[in-house]
Amino acid sequence: MPTSTEREMPLVELRFSANELELDLAQVFKLLKLPRQHPQAEEWRRRIAAVVPRVRERLEPKAQYRIVPIEARLPERQTVVLAGEARFTGRGVYRRLAGCRHAAAFLLTLGHRLDSSLRQCNQDDPLDGYLSDCVAAAFTHSVLRRIEREVRQWAEARRLQLTPRYSPGYHGWPLQDQRPLFSLLQTETMNVKLNDQFFMIPQKSVSGIWGLKPEKA
Amino acid sequence: MHKELLQQLAQAVIDGNKDQAETLTNQLLDAGLEAKAILDNGLMPGMDVVGQRFRDNLIFVPEVLIAARAMKASLAILEPLLAASNAPQVGTVVIGTVKGDIHDIGKNIVIMMLRGAGFRVVDLGIDTPAEKFLQAAREENADIVGMSALLTTTMGYMKTVIERLKAEGLRVKTMVGGAPISPAFAEQIGADGYAKNAAEAVDKAKALLGV
């Protein structure tokens, strides 16, 4: 179990200006499911470039993360207890946090303004909507990279390494665990809410964890 | 002359040339061709090619959307005429993303492909409760109810809708699709059809109606 000096880290809030977020074009191609060697790749780059300013001007990116200790593992319930307050349950999350002393819980959002704009875009022109949606998704990855960089620095200073990122709703981690995940953060300052089915509103939001475990000798 | 223009219209759809599709549609109407004939012999053959290329992985989702945009431009001209003429349609599909799910890109692509294949499609949008599916199926005299879901947590609601449709005695076929859906799941919940992508959805919808 973590020592007292390693136990907690205060919640970290990250704010970005829309213009400082990088866009990884290769990632946009991947999200669009277009092969990078597509014969009209240049034409697609042009189309993507045309929607980027419209997406960027509606971005209100915010993120926060908190590194918390893993306090107990309850094998009979496939449950992991974090920071004395949150319980994650399920075979997937239990297995993925095996050997971890901490978990970094995070939440990011691109904001409400983008959501309504994407909805409108989809109505007006599905191609534009699809391109804009994939560009927005690529911006979430840009924010994710920033969070991951900070968490990795914290971890490496303590000779810990990050497990792959993992989110409720994926690979056997029930979406209901958005609730305990949100309880580790201060979601009201992010203006992100869960609906009855535990989906995040705004839609272009990402939540999840990295496990932090000792580096191999 | 009609034949040549219809071929050009099909090609305009395949190429995703929206302006050309609009121009050719107007030319064909001016030349005296019925809207239904333009749909059947110009737009639908074009979208058939697009669907086939998509199935064969020769083109990708964004390219299907470009073709669909051209088709939509032509359909916008034809639809009022089709409605006025009471021309028979392939069938009516009521479609929505199920309750709790707010993803709609896949569903929207399916809608465009179905329209391109001559179906009348009523889009119920996202987060659609069973009552709304039932009401629309009745009011629109639907042949097919289509449901979409993106996550494992929402796909179970498809079964609720199918059970409600059956309980209410609605004689309608049901189709399901979305990332987590499998043929086995579709069978398990009693859906009449499953499609893994938009092109397959058109084939499946036609097969269900025997057209």
XYZ file of C-alpha atoms in Angstrom:
428
model
C 0.000 0.000 0.000
C 1.221 3.591 -0.603
C 3.216 5.371 2.074
C 1.765 8.479 3.685
C 3.928 10.803 1.563
C 2.696 9.138 -1.594
C -0.904 8.889 -0.569
C -2.620 11.835 -2.086
C -2.190 14.473 -4.611
C -4.565 17.420 -4.739
C -6.923 17.738 -7.615
C -5.216 19.357 -10.584
C -7.203 21.548 -12.940
C -5.908 22.257 -16.423
C -7.150 25.072 -18.589
C -6.255 25.517 -22.218
C -6.900 28.076 -24.844
C -8.470 26.572 -27.951
C -5.551 27.702 -30.064
C -2.899 25.926 -28.092
C -4.348 22.475 -28.753
C -2.478 20.618 -31.462
C -4.319 18.601 -34.059
C -2.791 15.299 -35.101
C -3.839 14.871 -38.715
C -2.873 11.199 -38.779
C -5.246 10.701 -35.878
C -8.062 12.435 -37.750
C -7.513 10.083 -40.704
C -7.637 7.148 -38.320
C -10.856 8.382 -36.728
C -12.383 8.937 -40.162
C -11.356 5.358 -40.999
C -9.562 6.644 -44.073
C -6.328 4.888 -44.985
C -3.354 7.239 -44.800
C -2.333 6.212 -48.298
C -5.767 7.049 -49.691
C -5.468 8.111 -53.347
C -7.247 11.393 -52.544
C -5.421 11.971 -49.268
C -4.530 15.523 -50.274
C -8.146 16.330 -51.029
C -9.166 14.926 -47.636
C -6.503 16.970 -45.897
C -8.012 20.027 -47.543
C -11.525 19.107 -46.441
C -10.342 18.461 -42.880
C -8.471 21.764 -42.821
C -11.672 23.533 -43.864
C -13.610 22.382 -40.797
C -10.817 22.797 -38.223
C -11.299 26.561 -37.633
C -15.038 26.116 -37.079
C -14.434 23.362 -34.535
C -11.570 25.184 -32.859
C -13.502 28.399 -32.320
C -16.150 26.484 -30.366
C -13.729 24.642 -28.105
C -13.866 25.323 -24.376
C -11.315 22.737 -23.282
C -10.937 21.930 -19.618
C -9.439 19.000 -17.791
C -8.776 17.810 -14.292
C -7.103 14.837 -12.725
C -6.350 13.473 -9.306
C -3.954 10.772 -8.291
C -5.357 8.676 -5.484
C -4.133 5.643 -3.574
C -5.562 2.209 -4.132
C -6.499 1.130 -0.660
C -7.918 -2.327 -1.072
C -8.668 -5.046 -3.568
C -11.632 -7.286 -2.889
C -11.162 -10.357 -5.094
C -14.473 -11.972 -4.189
C -16.280 -8.897 -5.510
C -13.763 -8.010 -8.211
C -13.698 -4.572 -6.624
C -10.966 -1.994 -6.165
C -11.315 0.613 -3.399
C -9.708 3.998 -3.988
C -9.147 6.917 -1.675
C -11.545 5.430 0.828
C -14.526 6.665 -1.127
C -14.725 5.123 -4.556
C -15.261 1.527 -5.533
C -14.677 0.274 -9.046
C -16.183 -3.097 -9.767
C -15.787 -5.502 -12.642
C -13.397 -8.101 -13.921
C -11.811 -5.691 -16.392
C -11.004 -2.870 -13.987
C -9.971 -5.300 -11.267
C -7.501 -6.990 -13.593
C -6.187 -3.776 -15.110
C -5.412 -2.252 -11.739
C -3.602 -5.380 -10.543
C -0.266 -4.453 -8.986
C -1.090 -0.733 -8.973
C -0.508 1.435 -5.909
C -2.322 4.463 -7.283
C -4.768 5.387 -9.962
C -4.972 8.691 -11.785
C -8.610 9.579 -12.357
C -9.232 12.174 -15.040
C -11.977 14.021 -16.834
C -11.765 16.305 -19.830
C -14.337 18.129 -21.865
C -14.425 20.263 -24.968
C -17.532 22.021 -23.675
C -21.217 22.544 -24.403
C -20.820 25.046 -27.208
C -19.102 22.478 -29.429
C -21.778 19.870 -28.697
C -24.625 21.986 -29.969
C -22.582 23.037 -32.970
C -21.798 19.407 -33.870
C -25.462 18.484 -33.614
C -26.408 21.315 -35.946
C -23.616 20.435 -38.342
C -24.831 16.840 -38.525
C -28.312 18.021 -39.398
C -27.141 20.443 -42.063
C -24.591 18.246 -43.788
C -23.683 14.786 -42.490
C -20.282 14.880 -44.192
C -19.402 18.137 -42.495
C -20.799 16.725 -39.271
C -18.707 13.577 -39.542
C -15.522 15.485 -40.339
C -16.153 17.931 -37.509
C -16.897 15.120 -35.080
C -13.650 13.337 -35.915
C -11.653 16.574 -35.680
C -13.230 17.225 -32.259
C -12.377 13.686 -31.171
C -8.778 14.303 -32.237
C -8.764 17.422 -30.034
C -9.847 15.295 -27.059
C -6.774 13.150 -27.729
C -4.656 16.291 -27.710
C -5.971 17.171 -24.223
C -5.482 13.576 -23.132
C -1.826 13.699 -24.135
C -1.358 16.777 -21.941
C -2.933 15.091 -18.916
C -0.974 11.916 -19.522
C 2.289 13.857 -19.718
C 1.693 15.409 -16.276
C 0.607 12.149 -14.683
C 3.611 10.369 -16.184
C 5.968 12.993 -14.728
C 4.443 12.523 -11.283
C 4.711 8.763 -11.644
C 8.244 8.665 -12.978
C 9.474 10.819 -10.089
C 8.250 8.011 -7.827
C 9.495 5.182 -10.022
C 5.991 4.260 -11.019
C 4.762 3.449 -14.496
C 1.406 4.000 -16.137
C -0.882 1.217 -17.270
C -2.857 1.769 -20.485
C -5.692 4.268 -20.167
C -9.041 2.712 -19.306
C -12.583 4.121 -19.205
C -15.965 2.979 -17.887
C -18.032 1.398 -20.629
C -15.066 -0.323 -22.222
C -13.770 -3.870 -21.922
C -15.855 -5.089 -19.061
C -15.860 -1.975 -16.886
C -19.519 -1.068 -16.315
C -20.541 2.410 -17.359
C -22.238 2.822 -13.961
C -18.764 3.278 -12.483
C -18.783 6.770 -13.950
C -20.416 7.708 -10.618
C -17.533 6.614 -8.331
C -15.065 7.949 -10.876
C -16.791 11.348 -10.822
C -16.785 11.239 -7.009
C -12.983 11.380 -7.097
C -13.077 14.631 -9.064
C -14.831 17.978 -8.875
C -17.049 17.665 -11.882
C -19.174 20.715 -11.067
C -16.281 23.010 -11.956
C -16.044 21.202 -15.285
C -19.765 21.568 -16.025
C -19.924 17.907 -17.039
C -22.925 15.872 -15.961
C -24.005 12.277 -16.267
C -27.399 11.448 -17.721
C -29.587 8.590 -16.430
C -27.611 6.140 -18.531
C -24.255 7.471 -17.237
C -23.328 9.178 -20.496
C -21.435 12.399 -20.154
C -22.968 15.670 -21.237
C -21.329 17.430 -23.109
C -20.746 14.495 -25.365
C -17.192 15.422 -26.310
C -15.908 14.552 -22.855
C -13.624 11.717 -21.804
C -13.215 10.193 -18.369
C -11.075 7.336 -17.165
C -8.058 6.234 -15.225
C -4.474 5.204 -15.538
C -3.169 2.696 -13.034
C 0.259 3.493 -11.545
C 2.425 0.578 -10.595
C 6.051 0.154 -9.581
C 8.526 0.096 -12.436
C 9.992 -3.268 -13.158
C 13.503 -3.652 -11.779
C -31.689 10.661 -74.171
C -33.301 9.791 -70.848
C -31.118 6.739 -70.554
C -27.946 8.733 -71.054
C -28.967 11.408 -68.560
C -29.968 8.765 -66.027
C -26.560 7.137 -66.383
C -24.946 10.534 -65.891
C -27.072 11.066 -62.786
C -26.012 7.685 -61.389
C -22.409 8.652 -62.082
C -22.854 12.048 -60.418
C -24.023 10.235 -57.272
C -21.089 7.826 -57.438
C -18.685 10.738 -57.874
C -20.417 12.732 -55.144
C -20.986 15.618 -57.530
C -23.859 17.456 -55.848
C -24.223 20.291 -58.370
C -24.226 17.878 -61.282
C -26.805 15.679 -59.546
C -29.118 18.671 -59.067
C -28.679 19.854 -62.643
C -29.311 16.408 -64.139
C -32.364 15.852 -61.946
C -33.880 19.109 -63.190
C -32.979 18.266 -66.781
C -34.658 14.877 -66.485
C -37.797 16.428 -65.019
C -37.821 19.071 -67.749
C -37.515 16.278 -70.281
C -40.765 14.856 -68.906
C -39.492 11.931 -66.856
C -41.459 11.012 -63.744
C -39.778 11.557 -60.369
C -40.181 7.863 -59.548
C -38.384 6.844 -62.733
C -35.510 9.203 -61.919
C -35.249 7.722 -58.448
C -35.433 4.122 -59.650
C -33.201 4.434 -62.695
C -30.761 7.184 -61.753
C -30.305 7.608 -58.031
C -30.790 4.025 -56.919
C -28.343 2.478 -59.398
C -25.812 5.121 -58.344
C -26.240 4.361 -54.655
C -26.141 0.615 -55.405
C -22.648 1.083 -56.814
C -21.645 3.190 -53.811
C -22.981 0.523 -51.446
C -21.154 -2.228 -53.283
C -17.871 -0.334 -53.251
C -18.285 0.317 -49.538
C -18.967 -3.376 -48.880
C -15.849 -4.251 -50.873
C -13.746 -1.759 -48.873
C -12.978 0.209 -52.020
C -14.432 3.373 -50.515
C -14.820 4.539 -46.927
C -17.443 6.240 -44.768
C -16.542 9.842 -45.717
C -16.788 8.949 -49.401
C -20.187 7.351 -48.840
C -21.250 10.607 -47.220
C -20.121 12.602 -50.241
C -22.166 10.361 -52.522
C -25.089 10.591 -50.125
C -24.877 14.358 -50.194
C -25.243 14.346 -53.973
C -28.130 11.921 -53.702
C -29.777 14.058 -51.036
C -29.594 17.132 -53.269
C -31.399 15.269 -56.029
C -33.913 13.754 -53.615
C -34.743 17.211 -52.261
C -36.035 18.047 -55.742
C -37.816 14.742 -56.244
C -39.412 14.221 -52.836
C -42.253 16.747 -53.140
C -43.114 15.279 -56.542
C -42.948 11.734 -55.219
C -45.237 12.664 -52.335
C -47.716 14.358 -54.667
C -47.777 11.465 -57.106
C -48.424 8.809 -54.426
C -45.920 6.651 -56.239
C -45.327 3.375 -54.414
C -42.212 3.302 -52.303
C -39.973 0.430 -51.420
C -41.151 0.670 -47.821
C -41.250 2.851 -44.732
C -38.591 2.624 -42.065
C -38.909 4.254 -38.655
C -35.453 4.520 -37.157
C -33.815 5.878 -34.027
C -30.961 5.541 -31.577
C -32.383 3.814 -28.512
C -33.102 5.416 -25.159
C -30.047 6.459 -23.213
C -27.819 6.562 -26.267
C -26.915 9.828 -27.908
C -24.777 8.629 -30.808
C -26.199 9.188 -34.245
C -23.543 9.290 -36.952
C -23.946 5.631 -37.910
C -27.708 5.899 -37.870
C -27.597 8.965 -40.108
C -25.499 7.129 -42.678
C -27.961 4.242 -42.663
C -30.814 6.712 -43.201
C -29.133 8.245 -46.223
C -28.405 4.876 -47.760
C -31.980 3.722 -47.189
C -33.358 6.891 -48.769
C -31.014 6.385 -51.681
C -32.462 2.918 -52.089
C -35.978 4.338 -52.306
C -37.199 3.831 -48.757
C -39.219 6.440 -46.931
C -37.404 6.970 -43.677
C -38.721 8.604 -40.519
C -35.841 9.636 -38.274
C -36.725 9.602 -34.575
C -33.333 10.969 -33.586
C -31.398 9.952 -30.500
C -32.326 8.803 -26.988
C -35.572 7.322 -28.311
C -37.925 5.653 -25.794
C -40.001 2.607 -26.727
C -43.208 4.699 -26.716
C -41.846 6.898 -29.454
C -40.921 3.895 -31.616
C -44.388 2.457 -31.098
C -46.183 5.682 -31.836
C -44.168 6.363 -34.986
C -44.541 2.780 -36.208
C -48.317 3.142 -35.929
C -48.670 6.658 -37.293
C -46.277 6.168 -40.195
C -47.566 2.695 -40.991
C -43.998 1.470 -40.852
C -42.773 -1.695 -42.467
C -39.569 -1.745 -40.477
C -38.452 -0.344 -37.132
C -34.681 0.204 -37.073
C -32.715 0.656 -33.871
C -29.163 1.782 -33.316
C -26.948 1.634 -30.206
C -23.286 2.300 -29.674
C -22.621 0.861 -26.248
C -23.193 -2.412 -24.460
C -25.062 -0.550 -21.762
C -27.743 0.728 -24.132
C -28.086 -2.152 -26.578
C -30.238 -4.091 -24.097
C -32.978 -1.515 -24.584
C -33.510 -2.847 -28.118
C -35.075 -5.938 -26.571
C -37.490 -3.734 -24.619
C -38.604 -2.036 -27.830
C -39.021 -5.337 -29.683
C -41.036 -6.810 -26.812
C -43.259 -3.736 -26.672
C -43.860 -3.860 -30.437
C -44.833 -7.514 -30.166
C -46.987 -6.945 -27.085
C -48.881 -4.209 -28.906
C -49.426 -6.560 -31.848
C -47.716 -4.300 -34.368
C -46.964 -6.171 -37.560
C -43.614 -4.637 -38.269
C -40.142 -6.031 -38.928
C -37.304 -5.015 -36.647
C -33.686 -4.360 -37.532
C -30.776 -3.586 -35.240
C -27.245 -2.346 -35.715
C -24.380 -0.526 -34.048
C -20.836 -1.186 -32.896
C -21.543 -3.664 -30.064
C -24.324 -5.543 -31.864
C -23.700 -9.020 -33.248
C -25.906 -11.367 -35.270
C -26.135 -13.595 -32.183
C -27.353 -10.691 -30.043
C -29.902 -9.721 -32.702
C -31.235 -13.253 -32.729
C -31.270 -13.448 -28.954
C -33.456 -10.352 -28.600
C -35.794 -11.465 -31.366
C -34.846 -8.896 -34.012
C -35.779 -9.817 -37.568
C -32.564 -8.449 -38.992
C -29.064 -7.266 -38.203
C -26.700 -5.253 -40.373
C -23.081 -4.488 -39.649
C -22.983 -1.390 -41.815
C -25.177 0.938 -43.859
C -24.811 -0.979 -47.111
C -25.821 -4.199 -45.411
C -28.731 -2.393 -43.779
C -30.154 -1.616 -47.215
C -29.772 -5.240 -48.347
C -31.313 -6.525 -45.149
C -34.237 -4.080 -45.291
C -34.990 -5.127 -48.871
C -34.722 -8.790 -47.959
C -37.097 -8.358 -45.021
C -39.690 -6.799 -47.307
C -39.016 -9.210 -50.136
C -38.077 -6.527 -52.666
